Amino acid sequence: MTIQRVLIVDDDTLSREFLTEAISSLGFSAEAVQNGEDACRRLQTDSYDLVVSDLRMPGMSGVELCSRLSEQHPEMPVVLVTAHGTIGTAVEAMRNGARDFLVKPCTPDSIQLVIQRIQRTIRLQAENEYLKQANEQPTIIGESAEMKELLASAGRVAGSKGTVLIAGEPGTGKERVAQFIHEQSPRRNGAFIRVNCAALSEPTLEAELFGHEQDSFTGAHKRRAGRFELADGGTLLLDEISELSPSLQTKLLRVLEEQEFERVGGNTTLKVDVRVIATTNRHLPDEVSKGTFREDLYYRLHVLPLQVAPLRDRPEDILPLARHFAAFYAAQNGRKNPTIAAEAEERLHLWNWPGNVRELENAIQRAVVLMNGDTIGTEELLFDPKPPVTHRPRFTPVTEKGDYMGAISGSSILANKKLADLEREAILCTLEATRGNKTEASRRLGVTARTLSNKMRLWRELGLVA
């Protein structure tokens, strides 16, 4: 949260004018009243970020004002100004809700230091509210060539200031990659703030992103900082960016270009220093063609693009991920780190993981809860029902043109063969049908050209192909 408006409470005219001028000179909006009663009435009708009050005043004293505000506006920070800077005065002020105090004669520099200290505290408290729900699992697990290349690219991207767009199917770990980029970046000591653009309605999402003023809409009982303010100096992750409405796309484009915005219901322009990382499970150029996503916003986001491969295209990562999740959830349940039986490992490899890493994590979490002893067997691997087979099964023979020739039956020549052999045969036959064109072969097989090249290189090393 950024402190913008300060309410000064002081019965002495000269002191009141000095504080107003000093605080205004620091770039804040400063308004003044003569006593505590006037301050309470003003706070009923207007919103402020900070109250600076004299300690000794006729009627309601500064300590009494602190006590009153602690009840009526518990989140309002109060600074007391006193000419009696004793330890006892400071202790009493803190007990009654003061955040800090200034000793007369105070200077603009001492006022600035106190306001900066309070602002840091407010921001940390607000960040903690968002971050305490964050998943604490560290690191990214990946031994495949695809993940190693992705992490290398992410590491290079981390040192830049550009916007990052991470694409990939749901559950592939796009948010993990975003957090990895933040942790490797010069902003690592700043906040890493997340917002799911698909989980909130347009008005709620706008208030979440940009914050809102008091009474700007029904239920807005107090001013609230948005995610952009909380991420100032750090990184903001916009998860599923394609779900933004056209009006929010326009506002986001402005923030990306100018690093400034206004809260909902406000007219004060706030400037922030935020690095944006966006994720999407859609092909944004298609959304641009449909007219559902702004072309200029797409190009503004598409500065440093990264693609996370689905788990089925990086089978080398399945067992390392499974072991990692098993150890993590066993520790959470106070159990010994389990082993995974050979039959269970085979079943993990045979599954095509339509839900990607998220599905694998859920499957292992269930297995840890259900297992007897310290071993995960096949009986604990309760996968979701297999997706219905479409008219184009995965291992159906193809013609030279890539046409499918019918479903596989139990009497098929493909039956009873090992999956690895079927995969190798399908790739080699498709390469033969495409006369060695890896790009076309990968398109027909539904994998990336890089995956195809990696598999061929591995098979040559093992002597399985010429």
Short mmCIF file of C-alpha atoms in Angstrom, two decimals:
data_model
loop_
_atom_site.label_atom_id
_atom_site.label_comp_id
_atom_site.label_asym_id
_atom_site.label_seq_id
_atom_site.Cartn_x
_atom_site.Cartn_y
_atom_site.Cartn_z
CA MET A 1 0.00 0.00 0.00
CA THR A 2 1.23 3.50 -0.85
CA ILE A 3 0.61 6.29 1.64
CA GLN A 4 -0.96 9.20 -0.25
CA ARG A 5 -3.21 11.19 2.11
CA VAL A 6 -2.23 12.31 5.62
CA LEU A 7 -4.55 13.84 8.22
CA ILE A 8 -2.82 16.18 10.70
CA VAL A 9 -4.36 16.81 14.12
CA ASP A 10 -2.94 19.71 16.17
CA ASP A 11 -4.50 22.52 18.21
CA ASP A 12 -1.52 24.85 17.76
CA THR A 13 -1.80 26.92 14.57
CA LEU A 14 1.94 27.29 13.93
CA SER A 15 2.65 23.63 14.58
CA ARG A 16 -0.28 22.58 12.39
CA GLU A 17 0.91 24.79 9.51
CA PHE A 18 4.49 23.52 9.83
CA LEU A 19 3.42 19.85 9.72
CA THR A 20 1.13 20.50 6.76
CA GLU A 21 3.86 22.25 4.80
CA ALA A 22 6.56 19.71 5.72
CA ILE A 23 4.45 16.67 4.81
CA SER A 24 3.27 18.32 1.58
CA SER A 25 6.88 19.02 0.63
CA LEU A 26 7.54 15.28 0.84
CA GLY A 27 4.99 14.63 -1.91
CA PHE A 28 2.00 13.63 0.22
CA SER A 29 -1.48 15.17 0.29
CA ALA A 30 -1.80 16.78 3.75
CA GLU A 31 -4.97 18.09 5.41
CA ALA A 32 -5.33 19.38 8.97
CA VAL A 33 -7.92 19.64 11.76
CA GLN A 34 -7.68 21.31 15.18
CA ASN A 35 -8.66 18.49 17.56
CA GLY A 36 -9.40 14.80 18.01
CA GLU A 37 -13.17 15.19 17.74
CA ASP A 38 -12.81 16.87 14.33
CA ALA A 39 -10.44 14.10 13.25
CA CYS A 40 -12.95 11.37 14.15
CA ARG A 41 -15.71 13.18 12.25
CA ARG A 42 -13.46 13.66 9.20
CA LEU A 43 -12.55 9.97 9.15
CA GLN A 44 -16.23 9.03 9.08
CA THR A 45 -16.70 10.75 5.72
CA ASP A 46 -13.29 10.64 4.07
CA SER A 47 -10.40 8.19 3.75
CA TYR A 48 -6.79 8.74 4.76
CA ASP A 49 -3.70 6.56 4.84
CA LEU A 50 -2.05 8.05 7.95
CA VAL A 51 -2.92 10.26 10.95
CA VAL A 52 -0.23 12.51 12.49
CA SER A 53 -1.47 13.89 15.82
CA ASP A 54 -0.12 16.10 18.59
CA LEU A 55 0.07 14.30 21.93
CA ARG A 56 -1.24 17.05 24.23
CA MET A 57 -4.42 18.81 23.07
CA PRO A 58 -7.46 20.26 24.88
CA GLY A 59 -10.30 17.79 25.11
CA MET A 60 -9.30 14.52 23.47
CA SER A 61 -5.55 13.90 23.84
CA GLY A 62 -3.40 12.19 21.22
CA VAL A 63 -3.31 8.97 23.26
CA GLU A 64 -7.13 9.02 23.57
CA LEU A 65 -7.41 9.63 19.83
CA CYS A 66 -5.16 6.56 19.24
CA SER A 67 -7.41 4.47 21.45
CA ARG A 68 -10.55 5.67 19.63
CA LEU A 69 -9.07 5.01 16.19
CA SER A 70 -7.89 1.55 17.26
CA GLU A 71 -11.57 0.68 17.77
CA GLN A 72 -13.12 2.51 14.82
CA HIS A 73 -10.31 2.25 12.25
CA PRO A 74 -8.03 -0.59 13.46
CA GLU A 75 -5.85 -0.52 10.35
CA MET A 76 -5.24 3.25 10.44
CA PRO A 77 -1.59 4.00 11.40
CA VAL A 78 -1.16 6.90 13.84
CA VAL A 79 2.02 8.88 14.57
CA LEU A 80 2.10 11.00 17.73
CA VAL A 81 4.10 14.22 17.94
CA THR A 82 5.28 15.23 21.41
CA ALA A 83 7.63 17.62 23.06
CA HIS A 84 7.91 15.19 25.96
CA GLY A 85 9.89 12.36 24.40
CA THR A 86 10.21 10.15 27.44
CA ILE A 87 10.26 6.37 27.38
CA GLY A 88 7.05 6.34 29.39
CA THR A 89 5.25 8.51 26.84
CA ALA A 90 6.40 6.29 23.96
CA VAL A 91 5.32 3.09 25.75
CA GLU A 92 1.89 4.51 26.58
CA ALA A 93 1.43 5.70 22.99
CA MET A 94 2.35 2.28 21.56
CA ARG A 95 0.02 0.50 23.99
CA ASN A 96 -2.84 2.65 22.75
CA GLY A 97 -2.24 1.88 19.09
CA ALA A 98 0.36 4.41 17.87
CA ARG A 99 2.67 3.04 15.17
CA ASP A 100 5.45 5.54 15.90
CA PHE A 101 6.14 8.93 17.44
CA LEU A 102 8.06 12.12 16.65
CA VAL A 103 9.80 14.38 19.15
CA LYS A 104 9.50 18.16 18.73
CA PRO A 105 11.15 20.00 17.13
CA CYS A 106 10.73 17.54 14.24
CA THR A 107 12.19 18.04 10.77
CA PRO A 108 11.01 17.02 7.29
CA ASP A 109 13.77 14.37 7.28
CA SER A 110 12.59 12.81 10.57
CA ILE A 111 8.98 12.89 9.35
CA GLN A 112 10.00 11.17 6.09
CA LEU A 113 11.87 8.42 7.93
CA VAL A 114 8.85 7.66 10.13
CA ILE A 115 6.44 7.58 7.17
CA GLN A 116 8.77 5.31 5.17
CA ARG A 117 9.06 2.96 8.17
CA ILE A 118 5.28 2.76 8.52
CA GLN A 119 4.81 2.27 4.79
CA ARG A 120 7.24 -0.68 4.78
CA THR A 121 5.39 -2.27 7.69
CA ILE A 122 1.99 -1.84 6.02
CA ARG A 123 3.27 -3.33 2.78
CA LEU A 124 4.81 -6.34 4.52
CA GLN A 125 1.58 -7.02 6.41
CA ALA A 126 -0.46 -6.83 3.23
CA GLU A 127 1.97 -9.08 1.36
CA ASN A 128 1.81 -11.67 4.14
CA GLU A 129 -1.97 -11.85 3.81
CA TYR A 130 -1.58 -12.89 0.18
CA LEU A 131 1.53 -15.02 0.56
CA LYS A 132 0.57 -17.11 3.60
CA GLN A 133 -1.63 -19.29 1.36
CA ALA A 134 1.17 -19.89 -1.13
CA ASN A 135 2.43 -23.39 -1.76
CA GLU A 136 5.74 -23.79 0.02
CA GLN A 137 7.14 -26.59 -2.13
CA PRO A 138 10.49 -25.34 -3.49
CA THR A 139 12.37 -25.91 -6.72
CA ILE A 140 11.43 -27.41 -10.08
CA ILE A 141 11.94 -31.13 -10.66
CA GLY A 142 12.95 -32.08 -14.18
CA GLU A 143 15.55 -34.36 -15.77
CA SER A 144 14.28 -34.30 -19.34
CA ALA A 145 16.04 -32.37 -22.07
CA GLU A 146 12.90 -30.25 -22.48
CA MET A 147 12.89 -29.12 -18.84
CA LYS A 148 16.62 -28.51 -18.75
CA GLU A 149 16.36 -26.32 -21.83
CA LEU A 150 13.33 -24.51 -20.37
CA LEU A 151 15.10 -23.77 -17.09
CA ALA A 152 18.17 -22.56 -18.94
CA SER A 153 15.99 -20.18 -20.96
CA ALA A 154 14.13 -19.08 -17.82
CA GLY A 155 17.44 -18.35 -16.11
CA ARG A 156 18.51 -16.13 -19.00
CA VAL A 157 15.14 -14.37 -19.02
CA ALA A 158 15.29 -13.75 -15.26
CA GLY A 159 18.07 -11.19 -15.53
CA SER A 160 16.11 -8.98 -17.93
CA LYS A 161 13.37 -6.45 -17.19
CA GLY A 162 11.02 -7.57 -19.96
CA THR A 163 7.54 -9.02 -19.62
CA VAL A 164 7.44 -12.83 -19.76
CA LEU A 165 4.68 -14.93 -21.34
CA ILE A 166 4.62 -18.61 -20.29
CA ALA A 167 2.39 -20.89 -22.36
CA GLY A 168 1.46 -24.50 -21.72
CA GLU A 169 -1.37 -26.90 -20.98
CA PRO A 170 -3.14 -26.72 -17.60
CA GLY A 171 -1.16 -28.40 -14.85
CA THR A 172 2.24 -28.31 -16.56
CA GLY A 173 3.83 -26.11 -13.89
CA LYS A 174 3.72 -22.65 -15.48
CA GLU A 175 3.41 -20.98 -12.07
CA ARG A 176 6.48 -22.85 -10.82
CA VAL A 177 8.46 -21.55 -13.77
CA ALA A 178 7.25 -18.01 -13.03
CA GLN A 179 8.36 -18.30 -9.41
CA PHE A 180 11.72 -19.69 -10.57
CA ILE A 181 12.20 -16.62 -12.79
CA HIS A 182 11.39 -14.30 -9.87
CA GLU A 183 13.78 -16.11 -7.53
CA GLN A 184 16.60 -15.89 -10.08
CA SER A 185 15.96 -12.22 -10.88
CA PRO A 186 17.33 -9.01 -9.32
CA ARG A 187 13.83 -8.64 -7.82
CA ARG A 188 14.17 -11.76 -5.70
CA ASN A 189 13.99 -9.73 -2.47
CA GLY A 190 10.76 -8.08 -3.60
CA ALA A 191 7.28 -9.53 -3.40
CA PHE A 192 6.03 -12.31 -5.70
CA ILE A 193 2.29 -11.69 -6.00
CA ARG A 194 -0.14 -13.95 -7.85
CA VAL A 195 -3.63 -13.36 -9.23
CA ASN A 196 -5.77 -15.89 -11.12
CA CYS A 197 -7.51 -14.00 -13.92
CA ALA A 198 -9.92 -16.90 -14.55
CA ALA A 199 -11.17 -17.23 -10.96
CA LEU A 200 -12.70 -13.77 -10.44
CA SER A 201 -15.49 -11.74 -12.03
CA GLU A 202 -14.51 -8.60 -13.96
CA PRO A 203 -15.39 -6.06 -11.19
CA THR A 204 -13.70 -8.17 -8.50
CA LEU A 205 -10.63 -8.76 -10.63
CA GLU A 206 -10.29 -5.04 -11.41
CA ALA A 207 -10.37 -4.22 -7.68
CA GLU A 208 -7.89 -7.01 -6.97
CA LEU A 209 -5.45 -5.75 -9.58
CA PHE A 210 -5.68 -2.02 -9.00
CA GLY A 211 -7.16 -1.70 -5.51
CA HIS A 212 -10.12 0.47 -4.58
CA GLU A 213 -11.06 3.55 -2.60
CA GLN A 214 -13.42 3.53 0.35
CA ASP A 215 -17.11 3.38 -0.71
CA SER A 216 -16.19 3.02 -4.39
CA PHE A 217 -18.70 0.13 -4.61
CA THR A 218 -20.97 -1.85 -2.30
CA GLY A 219 -18.90 -3.52 0.38
CA ALA A 220 -15.85 -1.28 -0.07
CA HIS A 221 -15.78 -0.18 3.55
CA LYS A 222 -12.15 0.91 3.45
CA ARG A 223 -9.41 1.70 0.98
CA ARG A 224 -7.58 -1.41 -0.20
CA ALA A 225 -4.30 -1.78 -2.05
CA GLY A 226 -4.33 -3.85 -5.25
CA ARG A 227 -1.92 -6.50 -6.42
CA PHE A 228 0.07 -4.02 -8.51
CA GLU A 229 0.76 -1.93 -5.41
CA LEU A 230 1.71 -4.99 -3.38
CA ALA A 231 4.07 -6.13 -6.12
CA ASP A 232 5.85 -2.75 -6.34
CA GLY A 233 9.57 -3.51 -6.61
CA GLY A 234 8.83 -7.19 -7.22
CA THR A 235 6.97 -9.48 -9.63
CA LEU A 236 3.27 -9.87 -10.44
CA LEU A 237 2.07 -13.18 -11.91
CA LEU A 238 -1.10 -12.89 -14.02
CA ASP A 239 -2.29 -16.48 -14.29
CA GLU A 240 -4.43 -17.33 -17.35
CA ILE A 241 -4.12 -13.89 -18.92
CA SER A 242 -6.40 -14.89 -21.82
CA GLU A 243 -9.42 -14.70 -19.48
CA LEU A 244 -9.16 -10.91 -19.05
CA SER A 245 -12.14 -8.92 -20.35
CA PRO A 246 -11.53 -6.37 -23.15
CA SER A 247 -11.79 -3.42 -20.75
CA LEU A 248 -9.27 -4.94 -18.32
CA GLN A 249 -6.97 -5.75 -21.24
CA THR A 250 -6.98 -2.04 -22.08
CA LYS A 251 -6.14 -1.04 -18.50
CA LEU A 252 -3.42 -3.67 -18.25
CA LEU A 253 -1.83 -2.43 -21.47
CA ARG A 254 -1.57 1.04 -19.95
CA VAL A 255 0.12 -0.29 -16.81
CA LEU A 256 2.60 -2.29 -18.87
CA GLU A 257 3.45 0.70 -21.05
CA GLU A 258 3.41 3.50 -18.46
CA GLN A 259 3.74 1.71 -15.09
CA GLU A 260 0.85 3.76 -13.65
CA PHE A 261 -2.84 3.35 -12.84
CA GLU A 262 -5.67 4.58 -10.60
CA ARG A 263 -7.52 2.64 -7.93
CA VAL A 264 -11.18 1.80 -8.58
CA GLY A 265 -13.16 4.89 -7.57
CA GLY A 266 -10.04 7.02 -7.27
CA ASN A 267 -8.47 9.80 -9.31
CA THR A 268 -4.93 9.74 -7.90
CA THR A 269 -2.42 8.26 -10.36
CA LEU A 270 -0.11 5.74 -8.73
CA LYS A 271 3.24 4.78 -10.25
CA VAL A 272 4.75 1.34 -9.63
CA ASP A 273 7.84 -0.63 -10.60
CA VAL A 274 6.50 -4.12 -11.32
CA ARG A 275 7.77 -6.94 -13.53
CA VAL A 276 4.80 -8.81 -15.03
CA ILE A 277 4.82 -12.52 -15.85
CA ALA A 278 1.72 -13.85 -17.61
CA THR A 279 0.65 -17.44 -18.20
CA THR A 280 -1.85 -18.92 -20.62
CA ASN A 281 -3.12 -22.35 -21.62
CA ARG A 282 -4.51 -20.98 -24.87
CA HIS A 283 -2.84 -20.15 -28.17
CA LEU A 284 -3.01 -16.37 -27.94
CA PRO A 285 -2.51 -15.71 -31.70
CA ASP A 286 -5.76 -17.66 -32.23
CA GLU A 287 -7.49 -15.50 -29.61
CA VAL A 288 -6.17 -12.41 -31.39
CA SER A 289 -7.60 -13.72 -34.68
CA LYS A 290 -10.98 -14.28 -33.00
CA GLY A 291 -10.95 -10.74 -31.65
CA THR A 292 -11.10 -11.85 -28.01
CA PHE A 293 -7.56 -10.67 -27.18
CA ARG A 294 -5.96 -7.36 -28.07
CA GLU A 295 -3.19 -7.67 -30.62
CA ASP A 296 -1.18 -4.79 -29.10
CA LEU A 297 -1.42 -6.39 -25.65
CA TYR A 298 -0.30 -9.74 -27.08
CA TYR A 299 2.84 -8.20 -28.58
CA ARG A 300 3.46 -6.27 -25.35
CA LEU A 301 3.33 -9.56 -23.41
CA HIS A 302 5.16 -11.61 -26.03
CA VAL A 303 8.54 -10.04 -25.27
CA LEU A 304 10.14 -13.09 -23.65
CA PRO A 305 7.99 -16.16 -24.48
CA LEU A 306 8.49 -19.58 -22.87
CA GLN A 307 6.70 -22.85 -23.59
CA VAL A 308 6.23 -25.59 -20.98
CA ALA A 309 5.94 -29.03 -22.57
CA PRO A 310 3.18 -31.41 -21.37
CA LEU A 311 4.26 -34.25 -19.13
CA ARG A 312 3.54 -36.88 -21.81
CA ASP A 313 6.27 -35.30 -23.95
CA ARG A 314 8.87 -35.56 -21.16
CA PRO A 315 8.43 -39.04 -19.65
CA GLU A 316 11.89 -38.82 -18.06
CA ASP A 317 10.37 -36.42 -15.51
CA ILE A 318 7.56 -38.71 -14.32
CA LEU A 319 9.45 -40.78 -11.73
CA PRO A 320 11.59 -37.91 -10.33
CA LEU A 321 8.40 -35.90 -9.84
CA ALA A 322 6.59 -38.86 -8.30
CA ARG A 323 9.41 -39.44 -5.81
CA HIS A 324 9.53 -35.75 -4.94
CA PHE A 325 5.77 -35.59 -4.27
CA ALA A 326 5.89 -38.84 -2.29
CA ALA A 327 8.61 -37.47 0.00
CA PHE A 328 6.81 -34.13 0.38
CA TYR A 329 3.40 -35.54 1.32
CA ALA A 330 4.88 -38.26 3.52
CA ALA A 331 6.67 -35.55 5.50
CA GLN A 332 3.42 -33.58 5.76
CA ASN A 333 1.70 -36.63 7.21
CA GLY A 334 4.57 -37.51 9.55
CA ARG A 335 5.44 -40.66 7.65
CA LYS A 336 8.66 -42.18 6.42
CA ASN A 337 9.77 -41.33 2.89
CA PRO A 338 8.13 -44.13 0.84
CA THR A 339 9.54 -46.14 -2.02
CA ILE A 340 7.58 -46.75 -5.20
CA ALA A 341 7.24 -50.39 -6.22
CA ALA A 342 8.50 -51.40 -9.66
CA GLU A 343 4.98 -52.29 -10.81
CA ALA A 344 3.74 -48.89 -9.67
CA GLU A 345 6.58 -47.16 -11.52
CA GLU A 346 5.62 -49.04 -14.68
CA ARG A 347 2.01 -47.96 -14.28
CA LEU A 348 3.09 -44.36 -13.81
CA HIS A 349 5.02 -44.57 -17.08
CA LEU A 350 2.10 -46.17 -18.97
CA TRP A 351 -0.34 -43.39 -18.07
CA ASN A 352 -0.45 -40.44 -20.50
CA TRP A 353 -1.20 -37.83 -17.78
CA PRO A 354 -3.83 -35.65 -19.47
CA GLY A 355 -3.80 -33.47 -16.32
CA ASN A 356 0.00 -33.16 -16.46
CA VAL A 357 2.08 -32.55 -13.31
CA ARG A 358 -0.97 -31.47 -11.28
CA GLU A 359 -2.65 -34.84 -11.95
CA LEU A 360 0.53 -36.70 -11.01
CA GLU A 361 0.83 -34.73 -7.77
CA ASN A 362 -2.77 -35.48 -6.82
CA ALA A 363 -2.30 -39.18 -7.62
CA ILE A 364 0.81 -39.43 -5.41
CA GLN A 365 -0.82 -37.46 -2.59
CA ARG A 366 -3.71 -39.94 -2.56
CA ALA A 367 -1.29 -42.87 -2.71
CA VAL A 368 0.66 -41.61 0.32
CA VAL A 369 -2.56 -41.31 2.33
CA LEU A 370 -3.76 -44.78 1.29
CA MET A 371 -0.53 -46.79 1.46
CA ASN A 372 0.06 -49.45 4.09
CA GLY A 373 3.66 -49.45 5.26
CA ASP A 374 6.32 -47.51 3.41
CA THR A 375 5.75 -48.59 -0.19
CA ILE A 376 3.44 -47.22 -2.87
CA GLY A 377 2.04 -50.08 -4.93
CA THR A 378 -0.33 -50.23 -7.90
CA GLU A 379 -3.33 -50.62 -5.57
CA GLU A 380 -2.69 -47.12 -4.19
CA LEU A 381 -2.51 -45.47 -7.63
CA LEU A 382 -6.14 -44.48 -8.12
CA PHE A 383 -6.02 -42.63 -11.42
CA ASP A 384 -9.00 -40.79 -12.78
CA PRO A 385 -10.92 -42.71 -15.50
CA LYS A 386 -9.05 -42.73 -18.77
CA PRO A 387 -10.36 -40.12 -21.25
CA PRO A 388 -12.67 -41.64 -23.89
CA VAL A 389 -10.86 -42.81 -27.03
CA THR A 390 -11.47 -40.49 -29.96
CA HIS A 391 -11.74 -41.52 -33.58
CA ARG A 392 -7.94 -41.12 -33.80
CA PRO A 393 -6.34 -43.48 -31.27
CA ARG A 394 -2.72 -42.79 -30.31
CA PHE A 395 -1.17 -45.96 -31.77
CA THR A 396 -3.29 -46.55 -34.86
CA PRO A 397 -1.39 -47.31 -38.09
CA VAL A 398 -1.18 -44.45 -40.61
CA THR A 399 -0.91 -44.29 -44.37
CA GLU A 400 1.80 -42.42 -46.22
CA LYS A 401 -0.45 -39.32 -46.14
CA GLY A 402 -0.93 -39.63 -42.39
CA ASP A 403 -4.54 -40.90 -42.55
CA TYR A 404 -5.70 -43.10 -39.69
CA MET A 405 -6.82 -46.61 -40.60
CA GLY A 406 -9.13 -47.60 -37.76
CA ALA A 407 -9.18 -48.45 -34.07
CA ILE A 408 -6.89 -51.00 -32.39
CA SER A 409 -8.48 -54.31 -31.40
CA GLY A 410 -7.26 -57.10 -29.14
CA SER A 411 -6.16 -59.06 -32.19
CA SER A 412 -4.11 -56.19 -33.61
CA ILE A 413 -0.45 -56.81 -34.35
CA LEU A 414 0.22 -53.99 -31.90
CA ALA A 415 -1.27 -55.88 -28.98
CA ASN A 416 1.03 -57.30 -26.27
CA LYS A 417 4.00 -55.21 -27.34
CA LYS A 418 5.93 -53.02 -24.93
CA LEU A 419 4.96 -49.37 -25.03
CA ALA A 420 8.56 -48.27 -25.67
CA ASP A 421 8.73 -50.58 -28.71
CA LEU A 422 5.41 -49.28 -30.02
CA GLU A 423 6.56 -45.71 -29.62
CA ARG A 424 9.81 -46.40 -31.47
CA GLU A 425 8.00 -48.26 -34.24
CA ALA A 426 5.42 -45.48 -34.63
CA ILE A 427 8.12 -42.83 -34.91
CA LEU A 428 10.29 -44.78 -37.35
CA CYS A 429 7.31 -45.69 -39.55
CA THR A 430 6.10 -42.09 -39.60
CA LEU A 431 9.58 -40.83 -40.47
CA GLU A 432 9.66 -43.33 -43.32
CA ALA A 433 6.20 -42.17 -44.49
CA THR A 434 7.36 -38.54 -44.45
CA ARG A 435 10.65 -39.43 -46.16
CA GLY A 436 12.66 -38.30 -43.15
CA ASN A 437 10.88 -34.94 -42.67
CA LYS A 438 11.02 -34.55 -38.87
CA THR A 439 8.82 -31.46 -38.81
CA GLU A 440 5.99 -33.23 -40.63
CA ALA A 441 6.51 -36.44 -38.65
CA SER A 442 6.32 -34.59 -35.34
CA ARG A 443 3.10 -32.86 -36.49
CA ARG A 444 1.48 -36.18 -37.38
CA LEU A 445 2.61 -37.78 -34.11
CA GLY A 446 1.51 -34.83 -31.96
CA VAL A 447 4.92 -34.18 -30.41
CA THR A 448 7.49 -31.42 -30.79
CA ALA A 449 10.31 -31.73 -33.31
CA ARG A 450 12.74 -31.38 -30.41
CA THR A 451 11.19 -34.39 -28.65
CA LEU A 452 11.50 -36.41 -31.83
CA SER A 453 15.18 -35.48 -32.25
CA ASN A 454 15.96 -36.27 -28.61
CA LYS A 455 14.40 -39.73 -28.88
CA MET A 456 16.28 -40.53 -32.09
CA ARG A 457 19.56 -39.40 -30.52
CA LEU A 458 18.94 -41.61 -27.46
CA TRP A 459 18.09 -44.64 -29.58
CA ARG A 460 21.24 -44.20 -31.66
CA GLU A 461 23.33 -44.05 -28.46
CA LEU A 462 21.67 -47.30 -27.29
CA GLY A 463 22.18 -48.94 -30.66
CA LEU A 464 18.42 -49.38 -31.23
CA VAL A 465 18.44 -47.56 -34.58
CA ALA A 466 21.02 -47.07 -37.26
#
